CSV table of C-alpha atoms in Angstrom, one decimal:
chain,number,residue,atom,x,y,z
P,1,MET,CA,6.4,101.4,18.6
P,2,MET,CA,4.5,103.4,16.2
P,3,PRO,CA,5.2,103.1,12.8
P,4,SER,CA,7.4,105.4,12.0
P,5,ASP,CA,9.8,103.8,15.0
P,6,VAL,CA,9.4,100.7,12.7
P,7,LEU,CA,10.1,102.2,9.2
P,8,GLN,CA,13.1,104.1,11.0
P,9,ASN,CA,14.8,101.4,12.5
P,10,THR,CA,14.4,99.6,10.0
P,11,ILE,CA,16.4,101.6,7.5
P,12,MET,CA,18.1,102.6,9.7
P,13,ASN,CA,19.6,99.1,10.2
P,14,LEU,CA,19.7,98.5,6.2
P,15,ASP,CA,21.9,101.4,6.0
P,16,TYR,CA,24.2,99.4,8.3
P,17,LEU,CA,24.1,96.3,7.1
P,18,ASN,CA,25.0,98.0,4.0
P,19,ASN,CA,28.3,99.8,4.8
P,20,ALA,CA,29.1,96.7,6.6
P,21,ILE,CA,28.8,95.1,3.0
P,22,LEU,CA,30.7,97.7,0.8
P,23,THR,CA,33.7,98.3,4.4
P,24,MET,CA,34.3,94.6,4.5
P,25,ASP,CA,37.6,93.6,4.5
P,26,GLN,CA,38.9,90.4,3.5
P,27,SER,CA,40.0,88.8,6.7
P,28,ALA,CA,36.4,89.3,7.9
P,29,ALA,CA,35.2,87.9,4.7
P,30,GLU,CA,36.7,85.0,5.0
P,31,GLU,CA,35.9,84.6,8.8
P,32,LEU,CA,32.3,84.7,7.2
P,33,ALA,CA,32.7,82.2,4.6
P,34,GLY,CA,34.4,79.7,6.2
P,35,PRO,CA,31.0,78.1,7.9
P,36,PHE,CA,29.3,78.0,5.0
P,37,PHE,CA,31.4,75.8,2.7
P,38,GLY,CA,32.0,74.3,5.9
P,39,LEU,CA,28.0,73.3,6.5
P,40,SER,CA,28.3,72.6,1.9
P,41,LEU,CA,30.3,69.2,2.6
P,42,PHE,CA,27.2,67.7,4.6
P,43,PRO,CA,24.4,68.6,2.0
P,44,TYR,CA,26.9,67.2,-1.0
P,45,LEU,CA,27.4,64.0,0.4
P,46,ALA,CA,24.5,63.8,0.5
P,47,PHE,CA,23.8,64.4,-3.1
P,48,LEU,CA,25.9,61.7,-3.8
P,49,TYR,CA,24.4,58.7,-2.0
P,50,PHE,CA,21.5,59.8,-3.4
P,51,LEU,CA,22.6,60.2,-6.8
P,52,SER,CA,24.3,56.7,-6.3
P,53,VAL,CA,21.9,54.9,-5.4
P,54,PRO,CA,21.4,51.4,-7.1
P,55,GLU,CA,17.4,52.6,-8.8
P,56,ASN,CA,18.9,56.0,-10.0
P,57,GLU,CA,21.1,53.6,-12.4
P,58,THR,CA,23.1,56.6,-12.8
P,59,PRO,CA,26.4,56.2,-15.1
P,60,LYS,CA,28.9,55.2,-12.9
P,61,GLY,CA,31.5,57.7,-14.1
P,62,VAL,CA,28.7,60.5,-13.8
P,63,THR,CA,29.3,59.6,-10.0
P,64,VAL,CA,32.6,59.2,-9.9
P,65,GLY,CA,33.0,63.2,-11.6
P,66,PHE,CA,30.7,64.2,-8.9
P,67,ALA,CA,32.6,62.7,-5.9
P,68,THR,CA,35.8,64.0,-7.6
P,69,CYS,CA,34.8,67.3,-5.9
P,70,LEU,CA,35.6,66.0,-2.9
P,71,LEU,CA,39.0,66.3,-4.6
P,72,PHE,CA,39.2,69.0,-5.1
P,73,VAL,CA,37.5,71.0,-1.9
P,74,PHE,CA,39.8,68.6,0.2
P,75,LEU,CA,43.4,69.5,-2.2
P,76,THR,CA,42.5,72.8,-1.8
P,77,ILE,CA,42.8,73.6,2.0
P,78,PRO,CA,46.1,72.8,1.7
P,79,ALA,CA,46.8,74.7,-0.2
P,80,ALA,CA,44.9,77.9,1.3
P,81,ILE,CA,47.1,76.9,4.1
P,82,GLY,CA,51.0,77.2,2.2
P,83,ALA,CA,49.3,80.8,0.2
P,84,LYS,CA,48.7,82.1,3.8
P,85,ILE,CA,51.2,80.8,6.2
P,86,TRP,CA,54.0,81.7,3.0
P,87,TYR,CA,52.9,84.3,1.4
P,88,GLY,CA,50.1,86.4,4.1
P,89,VAL,CA,48.0,86.4,1.2
P,90,SER,CA,44.7,84.5,0.3
P,91,LEU,CA,45.0,81.6,-2.6
P,92,ALA,CA,43.2,83.6,-5.2
P,93,ASP,CA,46.6,86.0,-4.8
P,94,SER,CA,48.6,83.9,-5.1
P,95,ASP,CA,48.5,82.5,-8.7
P,96,TRP,CA,50.6,79.3,-8.9
P,97,LEU,CA,49.1,77.8,-6.1
P,98,HIS,CA,45.6,79.2,-7.1
P,99,GLY,CA,46.0,77.5,-10.9
P,100,SER,CA,47.3,74.1,-9.4
P,101,ALA,CA,43.9,74.1,-6.8
P,102,GLU,CA,41.9,75.3,-9.3
P,103,SER,CA,42.4,72.8,-12.1
P,104,LEU,CA,41.0,70.1,-9.7
P,105,LEU,CA,37.7,71.5,-10.1
P,106,THR,CA,38.0,71.9,-13.8
P,107,ILE,CA,38.9,67.9,-14.3
P,108,THR,CA,35.8,67.3,-11.3
P,109,ASN,CA,33.9,69.3,-14.3
P,110,LEU,CA,35.7,67.6,-17.5
P,111,VAL,CA,35.4,64.0,-15.9
P,112,THR,CA,31.2,64.2,-15.2
P,113,VAL,CA,31.1,65.7,-19.0
P,114,ILE,CA,33.0,62.8,-20.4
P,115,ALA,CA,31.5,60.3,-18.8
P,116,PHE,CA,27.8,61.7,-19.5
P,117,ARG,CA,28.5,62.5,-23.2
P,118,GLN,CA,28.9,59.0,-23.3
P,119,ALA,CA,26.4,57.3,-21.5
P,120,LEU,CA,24.3,59.0,-23.9
P,121,GLY,CA,25.3,58.4,-26.9
P,122,TYR,CA,25.0,54.8,-26.2
P,123,LYS,CA,21.6,55.7,-24.5
P,124,GLU,CA,20.2,57.6,-28.0
P,125,ALA,CA,22.1,55.2,-30.0
P,126,ALA,CA,20.1,52.2,-28.8
P,127,ASN,CA,18.4,51.1,-31.9
P,128,GLU,CA,21.7,50.6,-33.5
P,129,ALA,CA,25.1,47.9,-32.6
P,130,VAL,CA,26.6,50.0,-29.9
P,131,PRO,CA,28.9,48.6,-27.7
P,132,ILE,CA,27.8,50.1,-24.0
P,133,PRO,CA,30.3,52.2,-22.5
P,134,GLU,CA,32.9,50.7,-19.4
P,135,SER,CA,32.1,54.4,-18.3
P,136,VAL,CA,27.8,53.7,-18.1
P,137,VAL,CA,28.8,50.0,-15.7
P,138,SER,CA,31.6,50.5,-13.9
P,139,TYR,CA,33.6,53.5,-11.3
P,140,ASP,CA,37.2,52.3,-13.2
P,141,PRO,CA,37.9,53.7,-16.1
P,142,MET,CA,36.8,57.7,-14.5
P,143,VAL,CA,38.4,56.7,-11.7
P,144,LYS,CA,41.7,56.6,-13.9
P,145,LEU,CA,40.7,59.4,-15.5
P,146,VAL,CA,41.1,61.3,-12.8
P,147,GLY,CA,44.0,59.7,-11.2
P,148,GLY,CA,46.5,61.0,-13.9
P,149,LEU,CA,44.6,63.8,-14.2
P,150,THR,CA,45.2,64.9,-10.2
P,151,ALA,CA,48.5,63.7,-10.8
P,152,VAL,CA,49.3,66.2,-13.5
P,153,ALA,CA,47.6,68.6,-11.3
P,154,ALA,CA,50.3,68.1,-8.3
P,155,VAL,CA,53.3,68.5,-10.8
P,156,THR,CA,52.2,71.9,-11.4
P,157,ALA,CA,51.9,72.6,-7.4
P,158,PHE,CA,55.1,70.5,-6.5
P,159,VAL,CA,57.5,72.2,-8.9
P,160,PRO,CA,57.1,75.1,-8.7
P,161,GLY,CA,56.7,75.1,-4.7
P,162,LEU,CA,60.0,73.1,-4.8
P,163,MET,CA,61.8,75.8,-7.1
P,164,GLY,CA,61.1,78.7,-4.5
P,165,ALA,CA,57.8,80.1,-6.1
P,166,GLN,CA,57.0,83.6,-4.9
P,167,VAL,CA,54.0,85.0,-4.1
P,168,HIS,CA,53.0,85.9,-7.8
P,169,THR,CA,54.9,83.1,-9.6
P,170,PRO,CA,52.5,82.7,-12.3
P,171,TYR,CA,50.4,79.6,-13.2
P,172,LEU,CA,52.5,77.3,-15.8
P,173,ASN,CA,55.3,80.0,-15.8
P,174,GLY,CA,52.7,82.2,-17.6
P,175,PHE,CA,53.6,79.8,-20.9
P,176,MET,CA,50.5,81.7,-22.3
P,177,ASP,CA,50.2,85.2,-21.4
P,178,ILE,CA,51.5,87.5,-23.9
P,179,PRO,CA,52.6,90.6,-22.1
P,180,GLN,CA,52.7,92.6,-25.2
P,181,LEU,CA,48.8,93.1,-25.5
P,182,ALA,CA,48.9,94.7,-22.5
P,183,GLN,CA,50.8,97.3,-23.5
P,184,LEU,CA,49.2,98.1,-26.5
P,185,GLY,CA,47.3,101.4,-25.7
P,186,ALA,CA,45.4,100.1,-22.8
P,187,SER,CA,43.9,102.3,-20.1
P,188,HIS,CA,45.2,100.7,-17.0
P,189,PRO,CA,47.9,98.1,-16.4
P,190,GLU,CA,48.2,95.2,-15.0
P,191,PRO,CA,47.7,94.3,-11.0
P,192,GLU,CA,50.7,92.0,-10.0
P,193,ASN,CA,47.6,89.4,-9.0
P,194,ALA,CA,46.0,89.2,-12.2
P,195,LEU,CA,45.5,86.3,-13.2
P,196,THR,CA,47.2,84.2,-16.4
P,197,VAL,CA,45.8,83.2,-19.3
P,198,ALA,CA,46.2,80.3,-18.1
P,199,CYS,CA,44.8,80.2,-14.8
P,200,TRP,CA,42.0,82.6,-16.5
P,201,ILE,CA,41.3,79.1,-18.9
P,202,ILE,CA,41.2,77.0,-15.6
P,203,HIS,CA,38.2,79.3,-14.3
P,204,ILE,CA,36.2,79.3,-17.4
P,205,THR,CA,36.5,75.9,-18.8
P,206,SER,CA,35.2,75.0,-15.5
P,207,LEU,CA,32.0,77.3,-15.6
P,208,VAL,CA,31.4,75.9,-19.6
P,209,GLU,CA,31.9,71.6,-18.3
P,210,PHE,CA,29.9,72.8,-15.8
P,211,LEU,CA,26.3,74.4,-17.8
P,212,VAL,CA,27.2,71.5,-19.9
P,213,ALA,CA,26.3,68.4,-17.7
P,214,MET,CA,23.7,70.4,-16.2
P,215,GLY,CA,22.3,70.1,-20.2
P,216,PHE,CA,23.5,66.2,-19.6
P,217,CYS,CA,21.5,66.2,-16.9
P,218,TRP,CA,18.1,67.7,-18.9
P,219,ARG,CA,19.0,65.2,-21.4
P,220,TRP,CA,19.5,62.4,-19.4
P,221,ALA,CA,15.7,63.3,-17.9
P,222,GLU,CA,14.1,62.7,-21.3
P,223,ILE,CA,16.3,59.4,-21.9
P,224,SER,CA,15.1,58.0,-18.8
P,225,ASN,CA,11.7,59.2,-19.1
P,226,ASN,CA,12.1,60.4,-15.6
P,227,SER,CA,11.6,64.4,-15.2
P,228,LYS,CA,12.9,64.6,-11.4
P,229,TRP,CA,16.6,65.0,-13.6
P,230,LYS,CA,15.4,68.3,-14.7
P,231,GLY,CA,14.4,69.3,-10.7
P,232,LEU,CA,17.8,68.5,-11.0
P,233,THR,CA,19.1,71.0,-13.7
P,234,TRP,CA,17.8,73.4,-11.5
P,235,GLY,CA,19.2,72.3,-8.9
P,236,LEU,CA,22.4,73.0,-10.3
P,237,LEU,CA,22.1,76.3,-10.5
P,238,PRO,CA,23.0,78.3,-7.4
P,239,LEU,CA,26.5,76.2,-7.7
P,240,HIS,CA,26.5,77.3,-11.8
P,241,SER,CA,26.0,80.8,-10.0
P,242,SER,CA,28.7,80.2,-7.2
P,243,GLY,CA,30.8,79.8,-9.8
P,244,ILE,CA,30.6,83.4,-11.8
P,245,THR,CA,30.7,85.3,-8.3
P,246,ALA,CA,34.3,83.8,-7.9
P,247,CYS,CA,35.4,83.9,-11.7
P,248,THR,CA,33.9,87.7,-11.2
P,249,TYR,CA,36.0,87.7,-8.0
P,250,HIS,CA,39.0,87.7,-10.0
P,251,LEU,CA,37.8,90.0,-13.1
P,252,PHE,CA,38.4,92.8,-10.3
P,253,TYR,CA,41.4,91.4,-9.6
P,254,ASN,CA,40.0,90.1,-6.1
P,255,SER,CA,39.2,93.6,-4.3
P,256,ILE,CA,35.6,93.1,-4.1
P,257,PRO,CA,36.0,90.7,-0.5
P,258,VAL,CA,32.2,90.7,0.3
P,259,LEU,CA,31.7,87.9,-2.8
P,260,VAL,CA,33.5,85.7,-1.0
P,261,PRO,CA,31.2,85.1,1.9
P,262,LEU,CA,28.5,85.2,-1.5
P,263,GLN,CA,30.4,82.9,-2.8
P,264,ALA,CA,30.2,80.3,0.3
P,265,MET,CA,26.4,80.7,0.6
P,266,LEU,CA,25.6,80.0,-3.1
P,267,THR,CA,27.8,76.5,-2.8
P,268,CYS,CA,25.3,75.9,1.1
P,269,LEU,CA,22.4,76.7,-1.0
P,270,GLY,CA,23.7,75.2,-4.6
P,271,ASN,CA,24.2,71.5,-2.7
P,272,THR,CA,21.5,72.1,-0.7
P,273,THR,CA,19.4,71.9,-3.6
P,274,ALA,CA,21.2,69.4,-5.9
P,275,MET,CA,20.3,67.5,-2.8
P,276,ILE,CA,17.2,67.4,-2.6
P,277,GLY,CA,17.3,66.8,-6.8
P,278,ALA,CA,19.0,63.7,-6.1
P,279,TYR,CA,17.0,62.3,-3.4
P,280,ARG,CA,13.9,63.3,-5.9
P,281,ILE,CA,15.6,61.2,-8.7
P,282,ALA,CA,15.6,58.4,-6.2
P,283,ILE,CA,12.1,58.1,-4.5
P,284,SER,CA,10.9,58.4,-8.2
P,285,ASN,CA,13.4,55.1,-9.3
P,286,GLY,CA,11.9,53.6,-6.4
P,287,TRP,CA,13.7,53.8,-4.0
P,288,VAL,CA,13.1,53.5,-0.1
P,289,ALA,CA,14.7,55.8,2.4
P,290,PRO,CA,15.1,53.6,5.2
P,291,TRP,CA,14.4,56.4,8.0
P,292,GLY,CA,11.1,56.9,6.2
P,293,GLU,CA,9.9,58.9,3.1
P,294,MET,CA,10.3,63.2,3.4
P,295,SER,CA,7.6,63.8,1.6
P,296,PHE,CA,8.5,67.1,1.8
P,297,LEU,CA,10.7,67.4,-0.9
P,298,ASN,CA,8.6,64.7,-2.7
P,299,GLY,CA,5.6,67.0,-4.2
P,300,LYS,CA,4.9,66.9,-8.2
P,301,ASN,CA,6.5,68.2,-10.7
P,302,SER,CA,7.3,71.6,-10.2
P,303,SER,CA,6.3,74.1,-12.4
P,304,LYS,CA,9.9,74.7,-14.0
P,305,GLU,CA,9.8,70.5,-14.7
P,306,GLU,CA,6.8,70.8,-16.6
P,307,ALA,CA,7.0,73.9,-18.5
P,308,GLY,CA,10.2,71.9,-19.3
P,309,GLU,CA,8.1,68.8,-20.7
P,310,GLU,CA,6.2,71.0,-22.7
P,311,SER,CA,9.1,73.4,-24.2
P,312,GLN,CA,12.4,72.9,-25.1
P,313,SER,CA,12.9,77.4,-25.1
P,314,LEU,CA,14.0,76.9,-21.7
P,315,VAL,CA,17.6,74.5,-21.9
P,316,GLY,CA,19.7,77.2,-23.4
P,317,PHE,CA,22.5,75.8,-21.3
P,318,GLU,CA,22.8,73.0,-22.9
P,319,ASP,CA,23.3,74.3,-26.4
P,320,LEU,CA,26.9,73.4,-26.4
P,321,GLY,CA,26.5,69.9,-26.0
P,322,ASP,CA,24.0,69.3,-28.6
P,323,ALA,CA,26.7,71.4,-31.1
P,324,LEU,CA,29.3,69.5,-30.3
P,325,ALA,CA,27.0,66.7,-30.3
P,326,ALA,CA,29.2,64.4,-33.3
P,327,ASP,CA,32.8,65.2,-32.3
P,328,ASN,CA,34.5,62.4,-30.2
P,329,ASP,CA,36.2,63.1,-26.6
P,330,PHE,CA,39.1,64.3,-27.7
P,331,SER,CA,38.2,66.7,-30.2
P,332,PHE,CA,35.4,68.2,-27.7
P,333,ILE,CA,37.9,69.0,-25.3
P,334,VAL,CA,40.0,70.9,-27.7
P,335,LYS,CA,36.9,72.5,-29.0
P,336,LEU,CA,36.0,73.5,-25.9
P,337,PHE,CA,39.6,74.4,-24.6
P,338,ALA,CA,39.8,76.2,-27.7
P,339,GLY,CA,37.0,78.1,-27.0
P,340,CYS,CA,37.9,79.0,-23.4
P,341,ALA,CA,41.4,80.3,-24.0
P,342,VAL,CA,39.9,82.6,-26.4
P,343,ALA,CA,37.6,83.8,-23.8
P,344,SER,CA,41.1,84.3,-21.4
P,345,TYR,CA,42.7,86.5,-23.8
P,346,VAL,CA,40.0,88.7,-24.2
P,347,VAL,CA,39.1,88.9,-20.4
P,348,LYS,CA,42.6,88.7,-19.0
P,349,TYR,CA,43.7,92.0,-21.6
P,350,GLY,CA,40.7,93.1,-22.5
P,351,GLU,CA,39.2,94.1,-19.0
P,352,LEU,CA,42.2,96.9,-18.7
P,353,TRP,CA,40.5,99.2,-21.2
P,354,PHE,CA,37.8,99.8,-19.1
P,355,ASP,CA,37.7,101.6,-15.6
P,356,PHE,CA,35.0,99.5,-13.9
P,357,PRO,CA,37.5,96.4,-12.6
P,358,PHE,CA,39.8,99.0,-11.4
P,359,GLU,CA,37.3,100.5,-9.0
P,360,SER,CA,35.4,97.8,-7.1
P,361,GLN,CA,32.1,99.0,-7.1
P,362,LEU,CA,30.1,95.7,-5.2
P,363,TYR,CA,26.6,96.4,-7.2
P,364,VAL,CA,28.4,96.6,-11.0
P,365,SER,CA,29.6,93.0,-9.9
P,366,LEU,CA,27.2,91.8,-8.9
P,367,SER,CA,25.2,92.6,-11.9
P,368,PHE,CA,28.6,90.4,-13.5
P,369,ILE,CA,26.8,87.5,-11.4
P,370,PHE,CA,23.3,87.8,-11.1
P,371,ILE,CA,22.1,88.4,-15.0
P,372,PRO,CA,24.1,85.3,-16.5
P,373,SER,CA,22.5,83.4,-13.9
P,374,LEU,CA,19.4,84.9,-14.2
P,375,LEU,CA,19.9,84.0,-18.5
P,376,ASN,CA,20.0,80.3,-17.4
P,377,SER,CA,17.4,80.0,-15.6
């Protein structure tokens, strides 16, 4: 085959792929995403296993926080099935089911952040007579917190379900929405599948919490004198990009189906890199794998880890955790949710003044995903 033929075939294949992506419908997107979401479970289970080995001395509450993500995964499945059977729509298009399910992810990240804060506060006050937080040495406090918050999330799902909620019944009955803001000369009316303010708060809070948790991993590396924890921070980055993808999908009113498999791929990638990061931490702490060491995963510090040891300029994602380090857990949570609430109002009602959320432009949506991801790296 002549080089010109190879080039022509390559161009034709790329053009076909581009058209397939741009014309992908919701059904095809969900079918493509399914295997990636399914496969992502296995590296995540391995991540939890490596993270929790005794040699790491990972705070017990942090392990509970990361493990709670499994609760989100398994309870989201019946919610998605319900949306499809009852209303014939994806979970993202039924606000009351969507918000209830996604609140479990907020719980996951919140518990992780609180447990990390308590452990860091104790370690950083090593020269003071500070009692060790129970969440550092016991699973019990954070398990109870997860149980209580999950019960609240269950109420937000079962009550509207028993009262005959419809496909677009707003999450928490839309009690935080201010419809008048959508009528102040905005360029576009709000679509019926738009997220409520409360549902936006759930999503934005999850993103911010995860960023703070990444920053806490970085600080834990410094406190524990083990730079491999910084590697875990980088390993978690694709998962944050996955969360940004979900929010971008909603920003465009769920009108760009290809973002669904993109989120699934990033989730699978992120769970894999998190697994590798946790494995390297375990090996560095003297843990011996029953099947023998996987030397290809346990090389020298990555260039990013080494750069992090020399400079703090990379650690922009932990700034919020540092800024609120003096707060107790309650005031930290209040300030976190208040800031995310303000951002949610801006996103929900501000986007009505622009054309791009209504134009389903794939490449514009990708810029919303990858520019913040690059800034975090």
